[in-house]
XYZ file of C-alpha atoms in Angstrom:
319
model
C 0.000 0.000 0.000
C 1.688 3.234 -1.056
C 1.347 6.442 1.709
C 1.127 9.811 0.050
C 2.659 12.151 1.270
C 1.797 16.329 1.940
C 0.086 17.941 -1.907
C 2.856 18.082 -4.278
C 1.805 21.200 -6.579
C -0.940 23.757 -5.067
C -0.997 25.761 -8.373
C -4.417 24.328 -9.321
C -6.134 25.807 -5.534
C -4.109 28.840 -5.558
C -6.030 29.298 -9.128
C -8.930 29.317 -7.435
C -7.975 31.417 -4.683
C -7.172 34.138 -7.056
C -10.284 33.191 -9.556
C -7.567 32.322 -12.156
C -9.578 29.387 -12.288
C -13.440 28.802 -12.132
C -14.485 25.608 -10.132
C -18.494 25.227 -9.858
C -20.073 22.509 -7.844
C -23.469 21.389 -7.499
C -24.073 19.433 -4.391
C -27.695 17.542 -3.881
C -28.505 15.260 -1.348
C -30.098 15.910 2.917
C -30.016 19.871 4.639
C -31.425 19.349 8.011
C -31.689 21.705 10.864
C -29.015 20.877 13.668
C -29.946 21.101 17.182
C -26.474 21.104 19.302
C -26.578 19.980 23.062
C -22.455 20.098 24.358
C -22.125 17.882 27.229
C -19.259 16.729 29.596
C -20.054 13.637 28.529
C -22.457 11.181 26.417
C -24.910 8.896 27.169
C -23.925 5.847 29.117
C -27.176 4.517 27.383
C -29.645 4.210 30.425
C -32.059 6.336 30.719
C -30.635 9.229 32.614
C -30.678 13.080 31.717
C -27.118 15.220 31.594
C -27.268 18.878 31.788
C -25.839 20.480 28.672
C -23.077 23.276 29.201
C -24.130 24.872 25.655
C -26.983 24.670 22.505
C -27.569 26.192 19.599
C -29.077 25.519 16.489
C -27.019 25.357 13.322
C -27.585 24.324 9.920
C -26.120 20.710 8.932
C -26.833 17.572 6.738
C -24.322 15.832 4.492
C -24.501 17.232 1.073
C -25.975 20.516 2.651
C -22.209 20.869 4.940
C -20.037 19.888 2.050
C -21.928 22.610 -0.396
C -21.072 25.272 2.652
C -17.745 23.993 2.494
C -17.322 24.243 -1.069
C -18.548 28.101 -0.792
C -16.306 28.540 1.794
C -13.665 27.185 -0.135
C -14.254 29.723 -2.212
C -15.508 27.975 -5.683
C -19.178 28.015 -6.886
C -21.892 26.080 -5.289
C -25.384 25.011 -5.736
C -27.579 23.113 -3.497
C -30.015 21.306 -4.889
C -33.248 19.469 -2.342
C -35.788 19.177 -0.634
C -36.935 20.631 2.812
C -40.798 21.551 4.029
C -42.347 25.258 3.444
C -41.832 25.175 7.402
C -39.940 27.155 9.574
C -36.757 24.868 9.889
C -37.408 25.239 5.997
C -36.729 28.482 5.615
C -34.034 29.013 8.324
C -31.997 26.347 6.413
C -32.780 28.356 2.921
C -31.807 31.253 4.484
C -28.232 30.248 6.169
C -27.572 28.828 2.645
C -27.853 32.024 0.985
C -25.692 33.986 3.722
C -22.648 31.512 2.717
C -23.397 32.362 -0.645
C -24.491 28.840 -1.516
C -27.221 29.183 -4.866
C -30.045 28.030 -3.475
C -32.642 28.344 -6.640
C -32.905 24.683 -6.448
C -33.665 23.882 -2.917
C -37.135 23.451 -2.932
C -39.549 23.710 -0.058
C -42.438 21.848 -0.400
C -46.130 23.127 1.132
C -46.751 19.581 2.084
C -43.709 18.490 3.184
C -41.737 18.343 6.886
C -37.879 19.202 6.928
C -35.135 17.404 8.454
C -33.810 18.063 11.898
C -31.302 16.412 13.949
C -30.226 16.417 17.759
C -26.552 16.435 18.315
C -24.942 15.523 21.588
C -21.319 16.328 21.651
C -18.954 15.956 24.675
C -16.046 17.428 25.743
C -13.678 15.215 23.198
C -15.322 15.966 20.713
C -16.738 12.888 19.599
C -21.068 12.568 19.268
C -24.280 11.314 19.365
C -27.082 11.766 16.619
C -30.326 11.271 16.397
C -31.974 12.336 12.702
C -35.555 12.885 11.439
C -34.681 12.415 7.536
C -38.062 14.361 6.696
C -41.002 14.005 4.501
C -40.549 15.204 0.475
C -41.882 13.805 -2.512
C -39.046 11.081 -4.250
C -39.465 12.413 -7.846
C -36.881 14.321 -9.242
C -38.210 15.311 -12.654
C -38.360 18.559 -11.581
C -34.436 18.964 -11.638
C -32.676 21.633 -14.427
C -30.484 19.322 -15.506
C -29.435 21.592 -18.513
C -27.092 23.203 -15.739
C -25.039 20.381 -14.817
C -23.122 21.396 -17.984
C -21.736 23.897 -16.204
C -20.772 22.170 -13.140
C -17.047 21.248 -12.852
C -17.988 18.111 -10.642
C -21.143 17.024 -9.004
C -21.826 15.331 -5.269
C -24.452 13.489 -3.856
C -25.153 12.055 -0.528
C -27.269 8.974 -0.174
C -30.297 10.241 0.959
C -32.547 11.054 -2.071
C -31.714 8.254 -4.388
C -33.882 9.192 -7.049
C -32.220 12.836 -7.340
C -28.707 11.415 -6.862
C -29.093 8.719 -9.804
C -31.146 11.289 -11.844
C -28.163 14.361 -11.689
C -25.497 11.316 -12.236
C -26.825 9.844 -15.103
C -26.612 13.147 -16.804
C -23.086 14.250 -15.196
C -21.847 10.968 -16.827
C -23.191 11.701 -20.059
C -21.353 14.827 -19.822
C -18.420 14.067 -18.735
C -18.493 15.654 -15.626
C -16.817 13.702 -12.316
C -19.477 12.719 -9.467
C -18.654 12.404 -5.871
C -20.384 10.119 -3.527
C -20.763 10.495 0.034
C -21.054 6.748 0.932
C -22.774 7.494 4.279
C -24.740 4.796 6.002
C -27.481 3.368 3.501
C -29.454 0.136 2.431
C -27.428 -2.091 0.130
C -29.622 -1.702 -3.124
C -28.670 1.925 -2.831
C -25.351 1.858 -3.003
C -26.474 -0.878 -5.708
C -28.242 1.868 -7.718
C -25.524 4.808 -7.271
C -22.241 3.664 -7.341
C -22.365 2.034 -10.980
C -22.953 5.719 -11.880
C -20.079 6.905 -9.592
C -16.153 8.079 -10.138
C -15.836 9.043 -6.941
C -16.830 6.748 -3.525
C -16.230 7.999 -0.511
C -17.265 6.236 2.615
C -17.450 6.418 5.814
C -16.180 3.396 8.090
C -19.695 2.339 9.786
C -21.156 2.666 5.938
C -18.299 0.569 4.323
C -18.661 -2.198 7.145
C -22.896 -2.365 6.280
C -21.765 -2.799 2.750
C -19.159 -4.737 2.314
C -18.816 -6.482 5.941
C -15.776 -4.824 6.749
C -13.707 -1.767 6.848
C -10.533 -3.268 6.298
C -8.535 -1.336 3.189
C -8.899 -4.341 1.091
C -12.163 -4.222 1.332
C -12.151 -1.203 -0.813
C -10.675 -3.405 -3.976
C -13.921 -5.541 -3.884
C -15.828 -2.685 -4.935
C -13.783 -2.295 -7.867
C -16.894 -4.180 -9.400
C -19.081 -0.807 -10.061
C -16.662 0.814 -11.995
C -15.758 3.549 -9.794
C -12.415 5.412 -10.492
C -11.645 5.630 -6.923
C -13.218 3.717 -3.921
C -12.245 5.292 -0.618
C -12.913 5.196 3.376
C -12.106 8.320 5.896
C -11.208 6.875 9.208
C -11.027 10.106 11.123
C -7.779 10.391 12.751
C -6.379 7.042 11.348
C -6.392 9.084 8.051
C -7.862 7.797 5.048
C -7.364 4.939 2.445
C -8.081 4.680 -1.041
C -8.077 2.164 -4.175
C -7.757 3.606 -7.538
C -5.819 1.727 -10.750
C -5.469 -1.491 -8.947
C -3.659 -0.267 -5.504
C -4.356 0.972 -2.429
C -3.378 3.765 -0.882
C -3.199 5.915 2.029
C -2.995 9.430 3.477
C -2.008 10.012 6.997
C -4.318 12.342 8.989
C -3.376 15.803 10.140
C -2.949 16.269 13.941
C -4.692 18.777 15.640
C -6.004 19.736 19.024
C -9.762 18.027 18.307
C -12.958 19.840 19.458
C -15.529 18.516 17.517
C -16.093 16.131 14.705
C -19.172 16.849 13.609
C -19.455 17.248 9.981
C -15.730 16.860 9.298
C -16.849 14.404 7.083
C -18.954 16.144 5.023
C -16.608 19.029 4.849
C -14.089 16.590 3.028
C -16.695 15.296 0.810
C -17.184 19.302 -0.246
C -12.991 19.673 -0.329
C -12.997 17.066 -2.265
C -15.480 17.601 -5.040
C -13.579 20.967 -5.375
C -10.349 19.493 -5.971
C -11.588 17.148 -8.532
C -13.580 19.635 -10.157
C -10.252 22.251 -10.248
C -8.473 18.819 -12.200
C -6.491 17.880 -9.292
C -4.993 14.451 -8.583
C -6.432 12.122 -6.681
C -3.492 12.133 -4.161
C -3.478 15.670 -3.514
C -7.543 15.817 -4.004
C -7.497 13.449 -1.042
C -4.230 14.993 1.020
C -6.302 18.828 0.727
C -9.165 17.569 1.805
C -8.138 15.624 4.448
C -6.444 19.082 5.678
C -9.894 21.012 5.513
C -11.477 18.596 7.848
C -9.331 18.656 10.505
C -8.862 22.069 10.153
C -12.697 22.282 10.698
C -12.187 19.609 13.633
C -10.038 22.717 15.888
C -14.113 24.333 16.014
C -17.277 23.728 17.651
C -19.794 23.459 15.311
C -20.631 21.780 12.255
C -19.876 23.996 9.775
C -17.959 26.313 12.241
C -14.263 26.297 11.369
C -14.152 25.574 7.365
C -11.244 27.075 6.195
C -10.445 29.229 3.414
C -8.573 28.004 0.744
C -5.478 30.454 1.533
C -5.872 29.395 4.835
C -5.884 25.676 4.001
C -2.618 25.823 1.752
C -1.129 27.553 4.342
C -1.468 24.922 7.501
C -0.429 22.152 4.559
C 2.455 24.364 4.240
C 3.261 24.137 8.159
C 2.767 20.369 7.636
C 5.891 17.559 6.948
Protein backbone atom coordinates (compact mmCIF):
# COMPACT_ATOMS: atom_id res chain seq x y z
CA UNK A 1 0.00 0.00 0.00
CA UNK A 2 1.69 3.23 -1.06
CA UNK A 3 1.35 6.44 1.71
CA UNK A 4 1.13 9.81 0.05
CA UNK A 5 2.66 12.15 1.27
CA UNK A 6 1.80 16.33 1.94
CA UNK A 7 0.09 17.94 -1.91
CA UNK A 8 2.86 18.08 -4.28
CA UNK A 9 1.81 21.20 -6.58
CA UNK A 10 -0.94 23.76 -5.07
CA UNK A 11 -1.00 25.76 -8.37
CA UNK A 12 -4.42 24.33 -9.32
CA UNK A 13 -6.13 25.81 -5.53
CA UNK A 14 -4.11 28.84 -5.56
CA UNK A 15 -6.03 29.30 -9.13
CA UNK A 16 -8.93 29.32 -7.43
CA UNK A 17 -7.98 31.42 -4.68
CA UNK A 18 -7.17 34.14 -7.06
CA UNK A 19 -10.28 33.19 -9.56
CA UNK A 20 -7.57 32.32 -12.16
CA UNK A 21 -9.58 29.39 -12.29
CA UNK A 22 -13.44 28.80 -12.13
CA UNK A 23 -14.48 25.61 -10.13
CA UNK A 24 -18.49 25.23 -9.86
CA UNK A 25 -20.07 22.51 -7.84
CA UNK A 26 -23.47 21.39 -7.50
CA UNK A 27 -24.07 19.43 -4.39
CA UNK A 28 -27.69 17.54 -3.88
CA UNK A 29 -28.51 15.26 -1.35
CA UNK A 30 -30.10 15.91 2.92
CA UNK A 31 -30.02 19.87 4.64
CA UNK A 32 -31.42 19.35 8.01
CA UNK A 33 -31.69 21.70 10.86
CA UNK A 34 -29.01 20.88 13.67
CA UNK A 35 -29.95 21.10 17.18
CA UNK A 36 -26.47 21.10 19.30
CA UNK A 37 -26.58 19.98 23.06
CA UNK A 38 -22.45 20.10 24.36
CA UNK A 39 -22.12 17.88 27.23
CA UNK A 40 -19.26 16.73 29.60
CA UNK A 41 -20.05 13.64 28.53
CA UNK A 42 -22.46 11.18 26.42
CA UNK A 43 -24.91 8.90 27.17
CA UNK A 44 -23.92 5.85 29.12
CA UNK A 45 -27.18 4.52 27.38
CA UNK A 46 -29.64 4.21 30.42
CA UNK A 47 -32.06 6.34 30.72
CA UNK A 48 -30.64 9.23 32.61
CA UNK A 49 -30.68 13.08 31.72
CA UNK A 50 -27.12 15.22 31.59
CA UNK A 51 -27.27 18.88 31.79
CA UNK A 52 -25.84 20.48 28.67
CA UNK A 53 -23.08 23.28 29.20
CA UNK A 54 -24.13 24.87 25.66
CA UNK A 55 -26.98 24.67 22.51
CA UNK A 56 -27.57 26.19 19.60
CA UNK A 57 -29.08 25.52 16.49
CA UNK A 58 -27.02 25.36 13.32
CA UNK A 59 -27.59 24.32 9.92
CA UNK A 60 -26.12 20.71 8.93
CA UNK A 61 -26.83 17.57 6.74
CA UNK A 62 -24.32 15.83 4.49
CA UNK A 63 -24.50 17.23 1.07
CA UNK A 64 -25.98 20.52 2.65
CA UNK A 65 -22.21 20.87 4.94
CA UNK A 66 -20.04 19.89 2.05
CA UNK A 67 -21.93 22.61 -0.40
CA UNK A 68 -21.07 25.27 2.65
CA UNK A 69 -17.75 23.99 2.49
CA UNK A 70 -17.32 24.24 -1.07
CA UNK A 71 -18.55 28.10 -0.79
CA UNK A 72 -16.31 28.54 1.79
CA UNK A 73 -13.66 27.18 -0.14
CA UNK A 74 -14.25 29.72 -2.21
CA UNK A 75 -15.51 27.98 -5.68
CA UNK A 76 -19.18 28.01 -6.89
CA UNK A 77 -21.89 26.08 -5.29
CA UNK A 78 -25.38 25.01 -5.74
CA UNK A 79 -27.58 23.11 -3.50
CA UNK A 80 -30.01 21.31 -4.89
CA UNK A 81 -33.25 19.47 -2.34
CA UNK A 82 -35.79 19.18 -0.63
CA UNK A 83 -36.93 20.63 2.81
CA UNK A 84 -40.80 21.55 4.03
CA UNK A 85 -42.35 25.26 3.44
CA UNK A 86 -41.83 25.17 7.40
CA UNK A 87 -39.94 27.16 9.57
CA UNK A 88 -36.76 24.87 9.89
CA UNK A 89 -37.41 25.24 6.00
CA UNK A 90 -36.73 28.48 5.62
CA UNK A 91 -34.03 29.01 8.32
CA UNK A 92 -32.00 26.35 6.41
CA UNK A 93 -32.78 28.36 2.92
CA UNK A 94 -31.81 31.25 4.48
CA UNK A 95 -28.23 30.25 6.17
CA UNK A 96 -27.57 28.83 2.65
CA UNK A 97 -27.85 32.02 0.99
CA UNK A 98 -25.69 33.99 3.72
CA UNK A 99 -22.65 31.51 2.72
CA UNK A 100 -23.40 32.36 -0.65
CA UNK A 101 -24.49 28.84 -1.52
CA UNK A 102 -27.22 29.18 -4.87
CA UNK A 103 -30.04 28.03 -3.47
CA UNK A 104 -32.64 28.34 -6.64
CA UNK A 105 -32.90 24.68 -6.45
CA UNK A 106 -33.66 23.88 -2.92
CA UNK A 107 -37.13 23.45 -2.93
CA UNK A 108 -39.55 23.71 -0.06
CA UNK A 109 -42.44 21.85 -0.40
CA UNK A 110 -46.13 23.13 1.13
CA UNK A 111 -46.75 19.58 2.08
CA UNK A 112 -43.71 18.49 3.18
CA UNK A 113 -41.74 18.34 6.89
CA UNK A 114 -37.88 19.20 6.93
CA UNK A 115 -35.14 17.40 8.45
CA UNK A 116 -33.81 18.06 11.90
CA UNK A 117 -31.30 16.41 13.95
CA UNK A 118 -30.23 16.42 17.76
CA UNK A 119 -26.55 16.44 18.31
CA UNK A 120 -24.94 15.52 21.59
CA UNK A 121 -21.32 16.33 21.65
CA UNK A 122 -18.95 15.96 24.67
CA UNK A 123 -16.05 17.43 25.74
CA UNK A 124 -13.68 15.22 23.20
CA UNK A 125 -15.32 15.97 20.71
CA UNK A 126 -16.74 12.89 19.60
CA UNK A 127 -21.07 12.57 19.27
CA UNK A 128 -24.28 11.31 19.37
CA UNK A 129 -27.08 11.77 16.62
CA UNK A 130 -30.33 11.27 16.40
CA UNK A 131 -31.97 12.34 12.70
CA UNK A 132 -35.55 12.88 11.44
CA UNK A 133 -34.68 12.42 7.54
CA UNK A 134 -38.06 14.36 6.70
CA UNK A 135 -41.00 14.00 4.50
CA UNK A 136 -40.55 15.20 0.47
CA UNK A 137 -41.88 13.80 -2.51
CA UNK A 138 -39.05 11.08 -4.25
CA UNK A 139 -39.47 12.41 -7.85
CA UNK A 140 -36.88 14.32 -9.24
CA UNK A 141 -38.21 15.31 -12.65
CA UNK A 142 -38.36 18.56 -11.58
CA UNK A 143 -34.44 18.96 -11.64
CA UNK A 144 -32.68 21.63 -14.43
CA UNK A 145 -30.48 19.32 -15.51
CA UNK A 146 -29.43 21.59 -18.51
CA UNK A 147 -27.09 23.20 -15.74
CA UNK A 148 -25.04 20.38 -14.82
CA UNK A 149 -23.12 21.40 -17.98
CA UNK A 150 -21.74 23.90 -16.20
CA UNK A 151 -20.77 22.17 -13.14
CA UNK A 152 -17.05 21.25 -12.85
CA UNK A 153 -17.99 18.11 -10.64
CA UNK A 154 -21.14 17.02 -9.00
CA UNK A 155 -21.83 15.33 -5.27
CA UNK A 156 -24.45 13.49 -3.86
CA UNK A 157 -25.15 12.06 -0.53
CA UNK A 158 -27.27 8.97 -0.17
CA UNK A 159 -30.30 10.24 0.96
CA UNK A 160 -32.55 11.05 -2.07
CA UNK A 161 -31.71 8.25 -4.39
CA UNK A 162 -33.88 9.19 -7.05
CA UNK A 163 -32.22 12.84 -7.34
CA UNK A 164 -28.71 11.42 -6.86
CA UNK A 165 -29.09 8.72 -9.80
CA UNK A 166 -31.15 11.29 -11.84
CA UNK A 167 -28.16 14.36 -11.69
CA UNK A 168 -25.50 11.32 -12.24
CA UNK A 169 -26.82 9.84 -15.10
CA UNK A 170 -26.61 13.15 -16.80
CA UNK A 171 -23.09 14.25 -15.20
CA UNK A 172 -21.85 10.97 -16.83
CA UNK A 173 -23.19 11.70 -20.06
CA UNK A 174 -21.35 14.83 -19.82
CA UNK A 175 -18.42 14.07 -18.73
CA UNK A 176 -18.49 15.65 -15.63
CA UNK A 177 -16.82 13.70 -12.32
CA UNK A 178 -19.48 12.72 -9.47
CA UNK A 179 -18.65 12.40 -5.87
CA UNK A 180 -20.38 10.12 -3.53
CA UNK A 181 -20.76 10.49 0.03
CA UNK A 182 -21.05 6.75 0.93
CA UNK A 183 -22.77 7.49 4.28
CA UNK A 184 -24.74 4.80 6.00
CA UNK A 185 -27.48 3.37 3.50
CA UNK A 186 -29.45 0.14 2.43
CA UNK A 187 -27.43 -2.09 0.13
CA UNK A 188 -29.62 -1.70 -3.12
CA UNK A 189 -28.67 1.93 -2.83
CA UNK A 190 -25.35 1.86 -3.00
CA UNK A 191 -26.47 -0.88 -5.71
CA UNK A 192 -28.24 1.87 -7.72
CA UNK A 193 -25.52 4.81 -7.27
CA UNK A 194 -22.24 3.66 -7.34
CA UNK A 195 -22.37 2.03 -10.98
CA UNK A 196 -22.95 5.72 -11.88
CA UNK A 197 -20.08 6.91 -9.59
CA UNK A 198 -16.15 8.08 -10.14
CA UNK A 199 -15.84 9.04 -6.94
CA UNK A 200 -16.83 6.75 -3.52
CA UNK A 201 -16.23 8.00 -0.51
CA UNK A 202 -17.26 6.24 2.62
CA UNK A 203 -17.45 6.42 5.81
CA UNK A 204 -16.18 3.40 8.09
CA UNK A 205 -19.69 2.34 9.79
CA UNK A 206 -21.16 2.67 5.94
CA UNK A 207 -18.30 0.57 4.32
CA UNK A 208 -18.66 -2.20 7.14
CA UNK A 209 -22.90 -2.36 6.28
CA UNK A 210 -21.77 -2.80 2.75
CA UNK A 211 -19.16 -4.74 2.31
CA UNK A 212 -18.82 -6.48 5.94
CA UNK A 213 -15.78 -4.82 6.75
CA UNK A 214 -13.71 -1.77 6.85
CA UNK A 215 -10.53 -3.27 6.30
CA UNK A 216 -8.54 -1.34 3.19
CA UNK A 217 -8.90 -4.34 1.09
CA UNK A 218 -12.16 -4.22 1.33
CA UNK A 219 -12.15 -1.20 -0.81
CA UNK A 220 -10.67 -3.41 -3.98
CA UNK A 221 -13.92 -5.54 -3.88
CA UNK A 222 -15.83 -2.69 -4.94
CA UNK A 223 -13.78 -2.29 -7.87
CA UNK A 224 -16.89 -4.18 -9.40
CA UNK A 225 -19.08 -0.81 -10.06
CA UNK A 226 -16.66 0.81 -12.00
CA UNK A 227 -15.76 3.55 -9.79
CA UNK A 228 -12.42 5.41 -10.49
CA UNK A 229 -11.65 5.63 -6.92
CA UNK A 230 -13.22 3.72 -3.92
CA UNK A 231 -12.24 5.29 -0.62
CA UNK A 232 -12.91 5.20 3.38
CA UNK A 233 -12.11 8.32 5.90
CA UNK A 234 -11.21 6.88 9.21
CA UNK A 235 -11.03 10.11 11.12
CA UNK A 236 -7.78 10.39 12.75
CA UNK A 237 -6.38 7.04 11.35
CA UNK A 238 -6.39 9.08 8.05
CA UNK A 239 -7.86 7.80 5.05
CA UNK A 240 -7.36 4.94 2.44
CA UNK A 241 -8.08 4.68 -1.04
CA UNK A 242 -8.08 2.16 -4.18
CA UNK A 243 -7.76 3.61 -7.54
CA UNK A 244 -5.82 1.73 -10.75
CA UNK A 245 -5.47 -1.49 -8.95
CA UNK A 246 -3.66 -0.27 -5.50
CA UNK A 247 -4.36 0.97 -2.43
CA UNK A 248 -3.38 3.77 -0.88
CA UNK A 249 -3.20 5.91 2.03
CA UNK A 250 -3.00 9.43 3.48
CA UNK A 251 -2.01 10.01 7.00
CA UNK A 252 -4.32 12.34 8.99
CA UNK A 253 -3.38 15.80 10.14
CA UNK A 254 -2.95 16.27 13.94
CA UNK A 255 -4.69 18.78 15.64
CA UNK A 256 -6.00 19.74 19.02
CA UNK A 257 -9.76 18.03 18.31
CA UNK A 258 -12.96 19.84 19.46
CA UNK A 259 -15.53 18.52 17.52
CA UNK A 260 -16.09 16.13 14.71
CA UNK A 261 -19.17 16.85 13.61
CA UNK A 262 -19.46 17.25 9.98
CA UNK A 263 -15.73 16.86 9.30
CA UNK A 264 -16.85 14.40 7.08
CA UNK A 265 -18.95 16.14 5.02
CA UNK A 266 -16.61 19.03 4.85
CA UNK A 267 -14.09 16.59 3.03
CA UNK A 268 -16.69 15.30 0.81
CA UNK A 269 -17.18 19.30 -0.25
CA UNK A 270 -12.99 19.67 -0.33
CA UNK A 271 -13.00 17.07 -2.26
CA UNK A 272 -15.48 17.60 -5.04
CA UNK A 273 -13.58 20.97 -5.38
CA UNK A 274 -10.35 19.49 -5.97
CA UNK A 275 -11.59 17.15 -8.53
CA UNK A 276 -13.58 19.64 -10.16
CA UNK A 277 -10.25 22.25 -10.25
CA UNK A 278 -8.47 18.82 -12.20
CA UNK A 279 -6.49 17.88 -9.29
CA UNK A 280 -4.99 14.45 -8.58
CA UNK A 281 -6.43 12.12 -6.68
CA UNK A 282 -3.49 12.13 -4.16
CA UNK A 283 -3.48 15.67 -3.51
CA UNK A 284 -7.54 15.82 -4.00
CA UNK A 285 -7.50 13.45 -1.04
CA UNK A 286 -4.23 14.99 1.02
CA UNK A 287 -6.30 18.83 0.73
CA UNK A 288 -9.16 17.57 1.80
CA UNK A 289 -8.14 15.62 4.45
CA UNK A 290 -6.44 19.08 5.68
CA UNK A 291 -9.89 21.01 5.51
CA UNK A 292 -11.48 18.60 7.85
CA UNK A 293 -9.33 18.66 10.51
CA UNK A 294 -8.86 22.07 10.15
CA UNK A 295 -12.70 22.28 10.70
CA UNK A 296 -12.19 19.61 13.63
CA UNK A 297 -10.04 22.72 15.89
CA UNK A 298 -14.11 24.33 16.01
CA UNK A 299 -17.28 23.73 17.65
CA UNK A 300 -19.79 23.46 15.31
CA UNK A 301 -20.63 21.78 12.25
CA UNK A 302 -19.88 24.00 9.77
CA UNK A 303 -17.96 26.31 12.24
CA UNK A 304 -14.26 26.30 11.37
CA UNK A 305 -14.15 25.57 7.37
CA UNK A 306 -11.24 27.08 6.19
CA UNK A 307 -10.45 29.23 3.41
CA UNK A 308 -8.57 28.00 0.74
CA UNK A 309 -5.48 30.45 1.53
CA UNK A 310 -5.87 29.39 4.83
CA UNK A 311 -5.88 25.68 4.00
CA UNK A 312 -2.62 25.82 1.75
CA UNK A 313 -1.13 27.55 4.34
CA UNK A 314 -1.47 24.92 7.50
CA UNK A 315 -0.43 22.15 4.56
CA UNK A 316 2.45 24.36 4.24
CA UNK A 317 3.26 24.14 8.16
CA UNK A 318 2.77 20.37 7.64
CA UNK A 319 5.89 17.56 6.95
Amino acid sequence: MSASANIEDPSALADVASGARRVQVTCLGLSALDQVWRVDRLFAGNSEKVKAIDYGTLGGGMAANAAVAVARLGASVAFWGRAGDDAAGHEMRSAFAAEGVDVENFRLFPDGRSSVSGIIVDSSGERQIVNFRGLFPEAADWLPLDAVARASSVLADPRWVEGAATLFREARARGIPTVLDGDMADAEVFERLLPLTDHAIFSEPALTSFTGSARAESLAALARFGCRVVAVTRGEDGVNWYENGQLHRHAAYAVDVVDTTGAGDVFHGAYALAVGAGLEVRNAMAFSAATAAMKCRHAGGRNGIPTINECLAFMRTKP
